[in-house]
Coordinates of C-alpha atoms and ligand atoms in Angstrom, one line a residue:
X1 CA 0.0 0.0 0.0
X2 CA 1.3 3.4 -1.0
X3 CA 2.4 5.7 2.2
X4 CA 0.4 8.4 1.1
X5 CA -2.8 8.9 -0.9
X6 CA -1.2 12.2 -3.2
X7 CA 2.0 12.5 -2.2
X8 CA 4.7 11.2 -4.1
X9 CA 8.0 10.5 -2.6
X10 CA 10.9 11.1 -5.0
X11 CA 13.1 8.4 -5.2
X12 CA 16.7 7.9 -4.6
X13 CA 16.9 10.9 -2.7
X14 CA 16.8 10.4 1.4
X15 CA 15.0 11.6 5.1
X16 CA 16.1 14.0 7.2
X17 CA 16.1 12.7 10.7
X18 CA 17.0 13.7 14.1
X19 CA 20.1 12.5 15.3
X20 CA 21.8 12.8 19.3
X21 CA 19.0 15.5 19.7
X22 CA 20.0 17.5 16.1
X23 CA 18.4 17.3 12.8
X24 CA 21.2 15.1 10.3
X25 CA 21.0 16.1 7.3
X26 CA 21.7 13.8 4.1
X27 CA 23.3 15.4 1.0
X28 CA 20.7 14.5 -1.1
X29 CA 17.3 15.6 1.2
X30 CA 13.7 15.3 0.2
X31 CA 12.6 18.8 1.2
X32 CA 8.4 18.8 1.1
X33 CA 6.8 22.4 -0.2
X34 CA 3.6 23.7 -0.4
X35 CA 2.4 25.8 -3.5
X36 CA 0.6 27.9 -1.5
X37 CA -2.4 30.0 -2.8
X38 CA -3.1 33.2 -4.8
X39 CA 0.3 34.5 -5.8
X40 CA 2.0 30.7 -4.2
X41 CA 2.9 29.4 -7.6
X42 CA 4.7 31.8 -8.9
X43 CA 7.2 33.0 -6.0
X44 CA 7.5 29.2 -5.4
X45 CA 8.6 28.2 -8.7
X46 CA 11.1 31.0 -8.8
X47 CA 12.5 30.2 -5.7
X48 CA 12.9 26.2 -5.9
X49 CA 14.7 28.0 -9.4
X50 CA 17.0 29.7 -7.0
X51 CA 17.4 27.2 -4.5
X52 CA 18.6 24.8 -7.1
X53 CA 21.2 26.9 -8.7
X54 CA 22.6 28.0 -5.6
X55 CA 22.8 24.5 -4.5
X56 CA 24.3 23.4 -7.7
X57 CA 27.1 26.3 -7.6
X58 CA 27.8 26.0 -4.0
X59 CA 28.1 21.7 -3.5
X60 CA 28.3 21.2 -7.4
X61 CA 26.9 17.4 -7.6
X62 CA 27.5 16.4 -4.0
X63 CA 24.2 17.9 -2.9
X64 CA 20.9 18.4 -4.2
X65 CA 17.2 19.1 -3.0
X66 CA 14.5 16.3 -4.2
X67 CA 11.4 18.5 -3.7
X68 CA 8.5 16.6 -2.6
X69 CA 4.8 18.2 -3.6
X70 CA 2.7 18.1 -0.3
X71 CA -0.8 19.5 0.0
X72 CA -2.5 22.6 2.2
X73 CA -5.1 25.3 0.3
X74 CA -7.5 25.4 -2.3
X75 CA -5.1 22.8 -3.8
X76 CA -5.5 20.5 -1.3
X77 CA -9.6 20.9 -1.0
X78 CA -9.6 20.1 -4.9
X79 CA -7.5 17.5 -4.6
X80 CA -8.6 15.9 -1.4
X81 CA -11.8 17.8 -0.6
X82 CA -10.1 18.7 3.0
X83 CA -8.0 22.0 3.3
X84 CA -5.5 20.5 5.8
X85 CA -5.2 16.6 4.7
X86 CA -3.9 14.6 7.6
X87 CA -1.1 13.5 5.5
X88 CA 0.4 17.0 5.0
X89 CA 0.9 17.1 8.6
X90 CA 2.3 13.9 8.9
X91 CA 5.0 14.3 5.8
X92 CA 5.9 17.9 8.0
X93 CA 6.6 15.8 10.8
X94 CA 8.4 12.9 9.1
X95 CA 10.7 15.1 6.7
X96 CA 11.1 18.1 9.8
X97 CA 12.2 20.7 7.4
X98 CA 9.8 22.1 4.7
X99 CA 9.0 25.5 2.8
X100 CA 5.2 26.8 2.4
X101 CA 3.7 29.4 0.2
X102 CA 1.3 32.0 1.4
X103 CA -2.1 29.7 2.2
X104 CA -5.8 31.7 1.9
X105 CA -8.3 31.4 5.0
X106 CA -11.3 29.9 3.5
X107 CA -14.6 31.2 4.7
X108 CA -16.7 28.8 6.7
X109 CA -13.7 26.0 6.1
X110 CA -13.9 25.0 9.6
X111 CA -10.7 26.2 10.6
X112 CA -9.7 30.2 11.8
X113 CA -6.7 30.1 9.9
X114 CA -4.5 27.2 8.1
X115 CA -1.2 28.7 8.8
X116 CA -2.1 29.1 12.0
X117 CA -3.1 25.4 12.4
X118 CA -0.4 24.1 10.8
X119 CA 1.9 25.9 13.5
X120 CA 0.0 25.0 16.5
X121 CA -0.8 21.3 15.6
X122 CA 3.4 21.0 14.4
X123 CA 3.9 23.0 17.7
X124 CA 6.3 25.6 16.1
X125 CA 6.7 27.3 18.8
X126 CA 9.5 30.2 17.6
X127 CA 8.4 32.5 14.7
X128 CA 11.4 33.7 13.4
X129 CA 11.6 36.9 11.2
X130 CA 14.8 38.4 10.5
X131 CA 14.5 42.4 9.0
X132 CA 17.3 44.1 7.0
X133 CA 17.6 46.3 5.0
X134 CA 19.3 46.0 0.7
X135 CA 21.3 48.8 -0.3
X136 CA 19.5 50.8 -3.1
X137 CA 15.9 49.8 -1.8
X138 CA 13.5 52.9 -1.3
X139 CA 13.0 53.5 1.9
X140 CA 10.4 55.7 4.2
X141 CA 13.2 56.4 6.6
X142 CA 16.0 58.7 6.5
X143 CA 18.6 55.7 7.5
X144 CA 17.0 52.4 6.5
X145 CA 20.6 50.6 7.0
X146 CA 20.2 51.0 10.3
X147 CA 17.4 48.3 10.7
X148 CA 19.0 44.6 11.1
X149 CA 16.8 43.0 13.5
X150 CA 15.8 39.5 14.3
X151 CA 12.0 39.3 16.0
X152 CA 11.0 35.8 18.0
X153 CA 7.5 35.9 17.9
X154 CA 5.9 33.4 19.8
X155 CA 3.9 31.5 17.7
X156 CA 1.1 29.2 20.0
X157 CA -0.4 31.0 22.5
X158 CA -1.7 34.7 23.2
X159 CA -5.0 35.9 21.3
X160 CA -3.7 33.7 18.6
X161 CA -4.6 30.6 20.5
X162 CA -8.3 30.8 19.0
X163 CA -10.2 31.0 22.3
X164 CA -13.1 34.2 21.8
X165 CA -16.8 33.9 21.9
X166 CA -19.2 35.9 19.8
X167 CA -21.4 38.4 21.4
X168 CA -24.6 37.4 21.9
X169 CA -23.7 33.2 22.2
X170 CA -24.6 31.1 24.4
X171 CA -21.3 30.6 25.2
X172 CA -20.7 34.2 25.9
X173 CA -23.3 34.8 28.5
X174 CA -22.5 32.0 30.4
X175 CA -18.9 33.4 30.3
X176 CA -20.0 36.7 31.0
X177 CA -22.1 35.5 33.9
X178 CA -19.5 33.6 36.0
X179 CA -17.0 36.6 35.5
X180 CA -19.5 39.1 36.4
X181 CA -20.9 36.9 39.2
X182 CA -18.1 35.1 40.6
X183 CA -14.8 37.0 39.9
X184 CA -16.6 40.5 40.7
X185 CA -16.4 41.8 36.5
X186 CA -18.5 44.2 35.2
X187 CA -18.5 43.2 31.9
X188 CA -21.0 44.5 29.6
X189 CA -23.7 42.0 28.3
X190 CA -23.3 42.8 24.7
X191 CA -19.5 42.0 24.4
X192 CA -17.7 39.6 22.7
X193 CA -14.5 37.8 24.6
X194 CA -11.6 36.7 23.7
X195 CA -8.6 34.4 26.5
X196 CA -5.5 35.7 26.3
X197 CA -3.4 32.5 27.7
X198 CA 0.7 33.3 27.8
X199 CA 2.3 30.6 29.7
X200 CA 5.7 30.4 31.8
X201 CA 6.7 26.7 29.6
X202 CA 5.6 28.7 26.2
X203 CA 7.9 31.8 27.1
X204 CA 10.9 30.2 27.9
X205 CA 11.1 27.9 25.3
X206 CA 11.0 30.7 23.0
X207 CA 13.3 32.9 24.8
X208 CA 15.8 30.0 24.9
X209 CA 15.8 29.9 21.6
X210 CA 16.2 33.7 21.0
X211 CA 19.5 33.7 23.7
X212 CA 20.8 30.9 21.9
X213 CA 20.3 32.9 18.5
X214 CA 21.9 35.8 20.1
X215 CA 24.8 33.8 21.7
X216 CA 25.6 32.2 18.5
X217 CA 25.6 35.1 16.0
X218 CA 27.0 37.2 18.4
X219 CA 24.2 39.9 18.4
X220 CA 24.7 42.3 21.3
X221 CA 21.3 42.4 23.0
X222 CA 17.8 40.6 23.6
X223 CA 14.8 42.5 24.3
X224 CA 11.4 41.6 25.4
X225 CA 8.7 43.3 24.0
X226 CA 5.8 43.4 26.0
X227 CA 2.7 45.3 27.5
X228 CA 3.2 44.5 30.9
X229 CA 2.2 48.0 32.4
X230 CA -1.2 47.3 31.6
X231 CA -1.4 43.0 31.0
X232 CA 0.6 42.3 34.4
X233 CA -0.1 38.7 34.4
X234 CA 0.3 38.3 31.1
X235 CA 2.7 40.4 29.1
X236 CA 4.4 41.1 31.9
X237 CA 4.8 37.9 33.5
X238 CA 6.3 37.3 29.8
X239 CA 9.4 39.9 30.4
X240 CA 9.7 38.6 34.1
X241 CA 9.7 34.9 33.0
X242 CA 12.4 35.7 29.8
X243 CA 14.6 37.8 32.1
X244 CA 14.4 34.4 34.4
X245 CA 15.1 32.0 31.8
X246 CA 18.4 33.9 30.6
X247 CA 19.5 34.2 34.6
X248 CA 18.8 30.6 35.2
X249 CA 20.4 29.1 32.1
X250 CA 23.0 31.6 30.7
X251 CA 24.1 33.6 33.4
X252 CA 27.6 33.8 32.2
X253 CA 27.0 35.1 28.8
X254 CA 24.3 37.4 29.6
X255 CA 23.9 40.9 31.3
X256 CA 20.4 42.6 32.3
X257 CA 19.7 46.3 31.7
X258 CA 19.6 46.5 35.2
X259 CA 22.8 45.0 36.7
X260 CA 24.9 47.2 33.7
X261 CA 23.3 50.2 35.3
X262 CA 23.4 48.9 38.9
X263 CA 27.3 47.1 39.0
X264 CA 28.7 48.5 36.0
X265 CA 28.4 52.3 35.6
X266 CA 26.1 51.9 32.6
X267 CA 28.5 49.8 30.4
X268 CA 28.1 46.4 29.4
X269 CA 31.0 44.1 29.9
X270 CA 32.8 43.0 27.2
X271 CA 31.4 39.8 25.4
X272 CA 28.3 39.6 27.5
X273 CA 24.7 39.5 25.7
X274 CA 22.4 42.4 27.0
X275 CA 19.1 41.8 28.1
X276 CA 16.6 44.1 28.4
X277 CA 12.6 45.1 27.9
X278 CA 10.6 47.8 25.6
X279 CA 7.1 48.4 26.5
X280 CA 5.5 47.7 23.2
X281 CA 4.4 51.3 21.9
X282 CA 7.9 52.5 22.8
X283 CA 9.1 49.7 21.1
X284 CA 7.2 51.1 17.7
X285 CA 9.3 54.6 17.8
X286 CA 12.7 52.7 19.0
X287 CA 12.9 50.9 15.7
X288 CA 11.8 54.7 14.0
X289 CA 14.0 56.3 15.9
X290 CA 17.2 54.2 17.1
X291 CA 16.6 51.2 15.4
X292 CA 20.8 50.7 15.7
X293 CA 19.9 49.8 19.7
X294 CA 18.1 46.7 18.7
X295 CA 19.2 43.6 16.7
X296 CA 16.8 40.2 18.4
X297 CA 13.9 40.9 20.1
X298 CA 11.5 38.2 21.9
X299 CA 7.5 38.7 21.5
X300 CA 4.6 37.4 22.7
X301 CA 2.6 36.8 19.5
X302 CA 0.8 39.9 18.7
X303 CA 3.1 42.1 19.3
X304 CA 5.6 40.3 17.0
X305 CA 3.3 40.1 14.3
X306 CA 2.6 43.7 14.1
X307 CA 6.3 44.3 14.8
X308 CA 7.5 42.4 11.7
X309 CA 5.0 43.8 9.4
X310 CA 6.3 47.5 11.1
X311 CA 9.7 46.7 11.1
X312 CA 9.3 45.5 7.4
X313 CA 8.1 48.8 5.6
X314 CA 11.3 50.4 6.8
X315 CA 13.1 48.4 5.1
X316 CA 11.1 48.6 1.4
X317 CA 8.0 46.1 2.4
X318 CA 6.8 42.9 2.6
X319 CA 8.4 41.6 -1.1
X320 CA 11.8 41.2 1.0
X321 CA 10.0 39.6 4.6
X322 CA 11.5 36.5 5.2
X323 CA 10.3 34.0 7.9
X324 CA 10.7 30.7 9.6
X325 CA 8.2 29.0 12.2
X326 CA 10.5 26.4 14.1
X327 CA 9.9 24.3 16.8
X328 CA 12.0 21.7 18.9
X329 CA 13.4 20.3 15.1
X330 CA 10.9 20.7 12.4
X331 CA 11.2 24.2 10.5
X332 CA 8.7 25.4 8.4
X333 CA 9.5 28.3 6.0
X334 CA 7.5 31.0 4.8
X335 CA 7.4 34.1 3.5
X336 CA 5.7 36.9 6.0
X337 CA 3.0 38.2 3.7
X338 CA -0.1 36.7 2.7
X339 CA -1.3 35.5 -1.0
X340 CA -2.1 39.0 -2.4
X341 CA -5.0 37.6 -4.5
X342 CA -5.4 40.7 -6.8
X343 CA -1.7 39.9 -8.0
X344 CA -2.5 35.9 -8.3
X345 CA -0.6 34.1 -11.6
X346 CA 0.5 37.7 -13.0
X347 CA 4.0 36.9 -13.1
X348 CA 3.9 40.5 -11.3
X349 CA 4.9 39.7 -7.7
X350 CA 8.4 40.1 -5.6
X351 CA 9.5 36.4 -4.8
X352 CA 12.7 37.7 -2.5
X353 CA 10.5 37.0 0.3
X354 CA 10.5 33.1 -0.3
X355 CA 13.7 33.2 -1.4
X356 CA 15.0 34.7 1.6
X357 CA 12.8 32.2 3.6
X358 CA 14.1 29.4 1.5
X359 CA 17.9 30.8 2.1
X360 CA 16.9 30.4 6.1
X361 CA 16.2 26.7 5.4
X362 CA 19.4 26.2 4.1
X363 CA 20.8 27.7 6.8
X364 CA 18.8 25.4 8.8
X365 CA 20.5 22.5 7.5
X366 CA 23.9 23.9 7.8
X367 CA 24.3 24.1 3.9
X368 CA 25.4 28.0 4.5
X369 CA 27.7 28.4 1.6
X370 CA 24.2 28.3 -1.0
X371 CA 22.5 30.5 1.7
X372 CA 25.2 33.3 1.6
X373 CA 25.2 33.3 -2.0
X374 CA 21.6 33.6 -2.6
X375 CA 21.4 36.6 -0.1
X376 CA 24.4 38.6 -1.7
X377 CA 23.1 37.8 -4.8
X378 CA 19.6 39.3 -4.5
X379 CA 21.3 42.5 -2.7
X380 CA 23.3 42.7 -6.1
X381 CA 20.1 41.9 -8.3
X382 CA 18.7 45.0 -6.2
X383 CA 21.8 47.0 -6.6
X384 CA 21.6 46.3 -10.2
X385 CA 17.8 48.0 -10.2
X386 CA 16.3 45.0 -11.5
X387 CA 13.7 44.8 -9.6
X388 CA 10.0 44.0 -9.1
X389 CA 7.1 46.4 -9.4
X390 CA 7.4 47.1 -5.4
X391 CA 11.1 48.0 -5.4
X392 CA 10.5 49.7 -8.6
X393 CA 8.0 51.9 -7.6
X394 CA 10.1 53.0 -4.6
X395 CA 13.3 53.5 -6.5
X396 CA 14.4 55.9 -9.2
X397 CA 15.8 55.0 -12.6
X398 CA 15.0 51.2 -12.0
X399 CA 13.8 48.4 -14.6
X400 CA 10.4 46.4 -13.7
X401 CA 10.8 43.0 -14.3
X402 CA 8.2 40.0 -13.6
X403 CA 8.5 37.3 -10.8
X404 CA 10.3 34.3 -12.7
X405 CA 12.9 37.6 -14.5
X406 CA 13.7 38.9 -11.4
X407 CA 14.0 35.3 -10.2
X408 CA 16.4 34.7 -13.6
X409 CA 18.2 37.6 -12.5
X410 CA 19.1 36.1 -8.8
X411 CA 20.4 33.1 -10.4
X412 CA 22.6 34.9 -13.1
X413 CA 24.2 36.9 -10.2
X414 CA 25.3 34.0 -7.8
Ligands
LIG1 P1 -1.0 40.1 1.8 O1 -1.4 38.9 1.0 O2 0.2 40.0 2.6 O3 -0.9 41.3 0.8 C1 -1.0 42.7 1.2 C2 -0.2 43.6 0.3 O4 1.2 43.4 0.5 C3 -0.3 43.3 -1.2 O5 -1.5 43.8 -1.8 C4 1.0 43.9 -1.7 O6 0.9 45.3 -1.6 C5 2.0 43.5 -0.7 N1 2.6 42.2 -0.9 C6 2.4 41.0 -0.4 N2 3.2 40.1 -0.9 C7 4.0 40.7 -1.8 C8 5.0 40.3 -2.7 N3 5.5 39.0 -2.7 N4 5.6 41.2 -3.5 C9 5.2 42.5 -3.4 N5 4.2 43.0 -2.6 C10 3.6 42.1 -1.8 O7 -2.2 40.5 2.8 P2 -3.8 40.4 2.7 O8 -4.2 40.9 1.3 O9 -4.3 41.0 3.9 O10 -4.1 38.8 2.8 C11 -4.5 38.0 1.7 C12 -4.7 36.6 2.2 O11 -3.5 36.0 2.7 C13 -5.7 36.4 3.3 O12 -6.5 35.3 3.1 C14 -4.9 36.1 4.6 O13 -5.5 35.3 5.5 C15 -3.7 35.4 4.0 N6 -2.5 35.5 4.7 C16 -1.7 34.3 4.7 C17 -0.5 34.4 5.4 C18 0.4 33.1 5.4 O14 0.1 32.2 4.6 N7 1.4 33.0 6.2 C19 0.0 35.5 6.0 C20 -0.8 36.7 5.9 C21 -2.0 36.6 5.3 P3 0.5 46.4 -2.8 O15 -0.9 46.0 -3.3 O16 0.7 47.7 -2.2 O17 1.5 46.2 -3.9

């Protein structure tokens, strides 16, 4: 019996698996993607383009990707009549390491949100979103080269984790009833409500994975990004519970805000990691106004998302928004930016976005050499000014060129 009812493994090509508690990677990897909807098919096929070349001129035949078609979206609902087969979940889990394209919410499908499922069910915990800026990119800001930021967004809990009640329900009044009855609330009857869980286990886990980040690229500082003057038990349990977790497990490499200002005259010491906290609206004018201060920053999951999307127009916008929702080994990378529908099969669209997310993946599985090249290639397509409508509209004297050209143009500059 075949292992899956659509999915077709590629032969001769092998697993990744998890080996003494790290993902091993073979050189020739089956990688599973998903098209993705609206403008999914054509900033994936220009970026498995990509991938490949890079690959090819970085390992020459050694290594290779065998991408393996699995199903989410309107593709999956006409192939399988389901938006989410359970299969697609289970060849994330088996292959760990895959790369998604944008995926529509469909009205009345029974879910709030496939990407949203697909990171909560894989328990990808870490939203990563790194933010930089490419020389020659227009820019709202006087000093755009000053952004080079990587947000941890915490990707399972907060008002993401699906939990509100309509007004009027059933549901709500009986809510509404034992809050206002037995917890001494005065809510009003014609609300909605919505939980807002943020956990200790949930926090740490992502800010170890943020200190580690920090500790191995040796970024300077870590903030926590939180509203904890107003959401004490929430948000600001989050910033208490991160400053914990980077006292408790890497004391020696890390400093707090605090301590510099407290035992060392307002310097930090050499080689240490800072660690500090941003209320979340002064977060908003720190990356305006200093965004040099900041490089990782750890987020429950709103304030991440709106961060990254913030964070992003600085830099030119969401056509160069790379991201990656990881958990304890599986990675799952995506662009930040939805399907764009208006712009869907127009050959019109930036792609840099899943190519950037695609060059994280790589990174992922150590194979660094194709990553590098594929970033310093797209900063020279950019430099270049051959560039997509976005970039074009924001730059002067630049050529417009479609998704696969621009996509062309990455791979003749590697
Ligand atoms: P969107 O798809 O992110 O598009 C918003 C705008 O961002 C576009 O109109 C376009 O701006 C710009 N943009 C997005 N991708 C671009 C690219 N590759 N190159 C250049 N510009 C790009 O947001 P949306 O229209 O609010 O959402 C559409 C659907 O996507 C919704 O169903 C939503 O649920 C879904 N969504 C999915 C994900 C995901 O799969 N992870 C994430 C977010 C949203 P201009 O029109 O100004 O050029």
């Amino acid at each position: 019996m075949p292992a899956y009812k659509h999915i077709k493994i590629p032969s001769e090509a092998k697993q990744i698996i998890v080996k003494d508690k790290k993902i091993s990677v073979p050189d020739n990897s089956i990688i599973p993607f998903i098209e993705g909807d609206g403008i999914g098919p054509d900033i994936m096929k220009a970026t498995q383009k990509v991938v490949d070349a890079a690959v090819a001129k970085a390992f020459g035949r050694k290594r290779k990707i065998a991408w393996m078609e699995i199903y989410a979206g309107e593709k999956a609902n006409n192939l399988y009549g389901e938006w989410l087969p359970k299969e697609t979940f289970s060849a994330i889990k088996k292959y760990l390491v895959a790369l998604k394209g944008p995926l529509t919410t469909p009205i009345g499908g029974g879910f709030r949100s496939l990407n949203v499922t697909l990171r909560q069910v894989l328990n990808l915990y870490a939203c990563i979103r790194p933010v930089r800026y490419f020389r020659g990119v227009g820019s709202p800001v006087k000093h755009p080269e000053k952004m080079d930021i990587v947000i941890f967004r915490e990707n399972t809990e907060d008002v993401y984790a699906g939990i509100e009640w309509k007004k009027g329900s059933k549901e709500v009044k009986k809510v509404i009833s034992f809050l206002n009855h037995k917890m001494g609330t005065k809510i009003k009857s014609d609300s909605g409500l919505g939980v807002k869980p943020i956990s200790v286990s949930s926090t740490k886990r992502l800010m170890r994975k943020a200190v580690e980040f920090a500790i191995e690229q040796k970024k300077k500082s870590v903030t926590l990004v939180h509203k904890g003057n107003i959401m004490k038990y929430t948000e600001g349990a989050f910033a208490d519970w991160g400053y914990e977790l980077a006292k408790n497990e890497f004391r020696k490499k890390i400093v707090t805000e605090d301590e510099v200002y407290k035992k060392h005259n307002g310097l930090v010491p050499k080689g240490k990691i800072l660690i500090k906290d941003r209320i979340a609206d002064s977060m908003f004018q720190q990356i305006l106004l200093r965004p040099e201060d900041y490089d990782v920053l750890a987020c429950p999951n709103l304030n991440g998302d709106y961060l990254s999307d913030a964070a992003a127009a600085q830099v030119g916008g969401l056509g160069l928004a790379p991201g990656a929702n990881i958990g304890d080994y599986i990675g799952l990378f995506e662009a930040t930016h939805g399907t764009a529908p208006k712009y869907a099969n127009k050959n019109m669209v930036n792609p840099g976005s899943l190519i950037l997310s695609a060059a994280m993946m790589l990174e992922y599985l150590g194979w660094n050499k194709a990553a590098d090249m594929i970033v310093n290639s797209i900063g020279k397509t950019i430099a270049d000014k051959t560039v997509t409508y976005d970039l074009q509209r924001q730059m002067s004297g630049a050529t417009k060129v479609g998704t696969s050209e621009f996509g062309d143009c990455i791979v003749n500059n590697l």
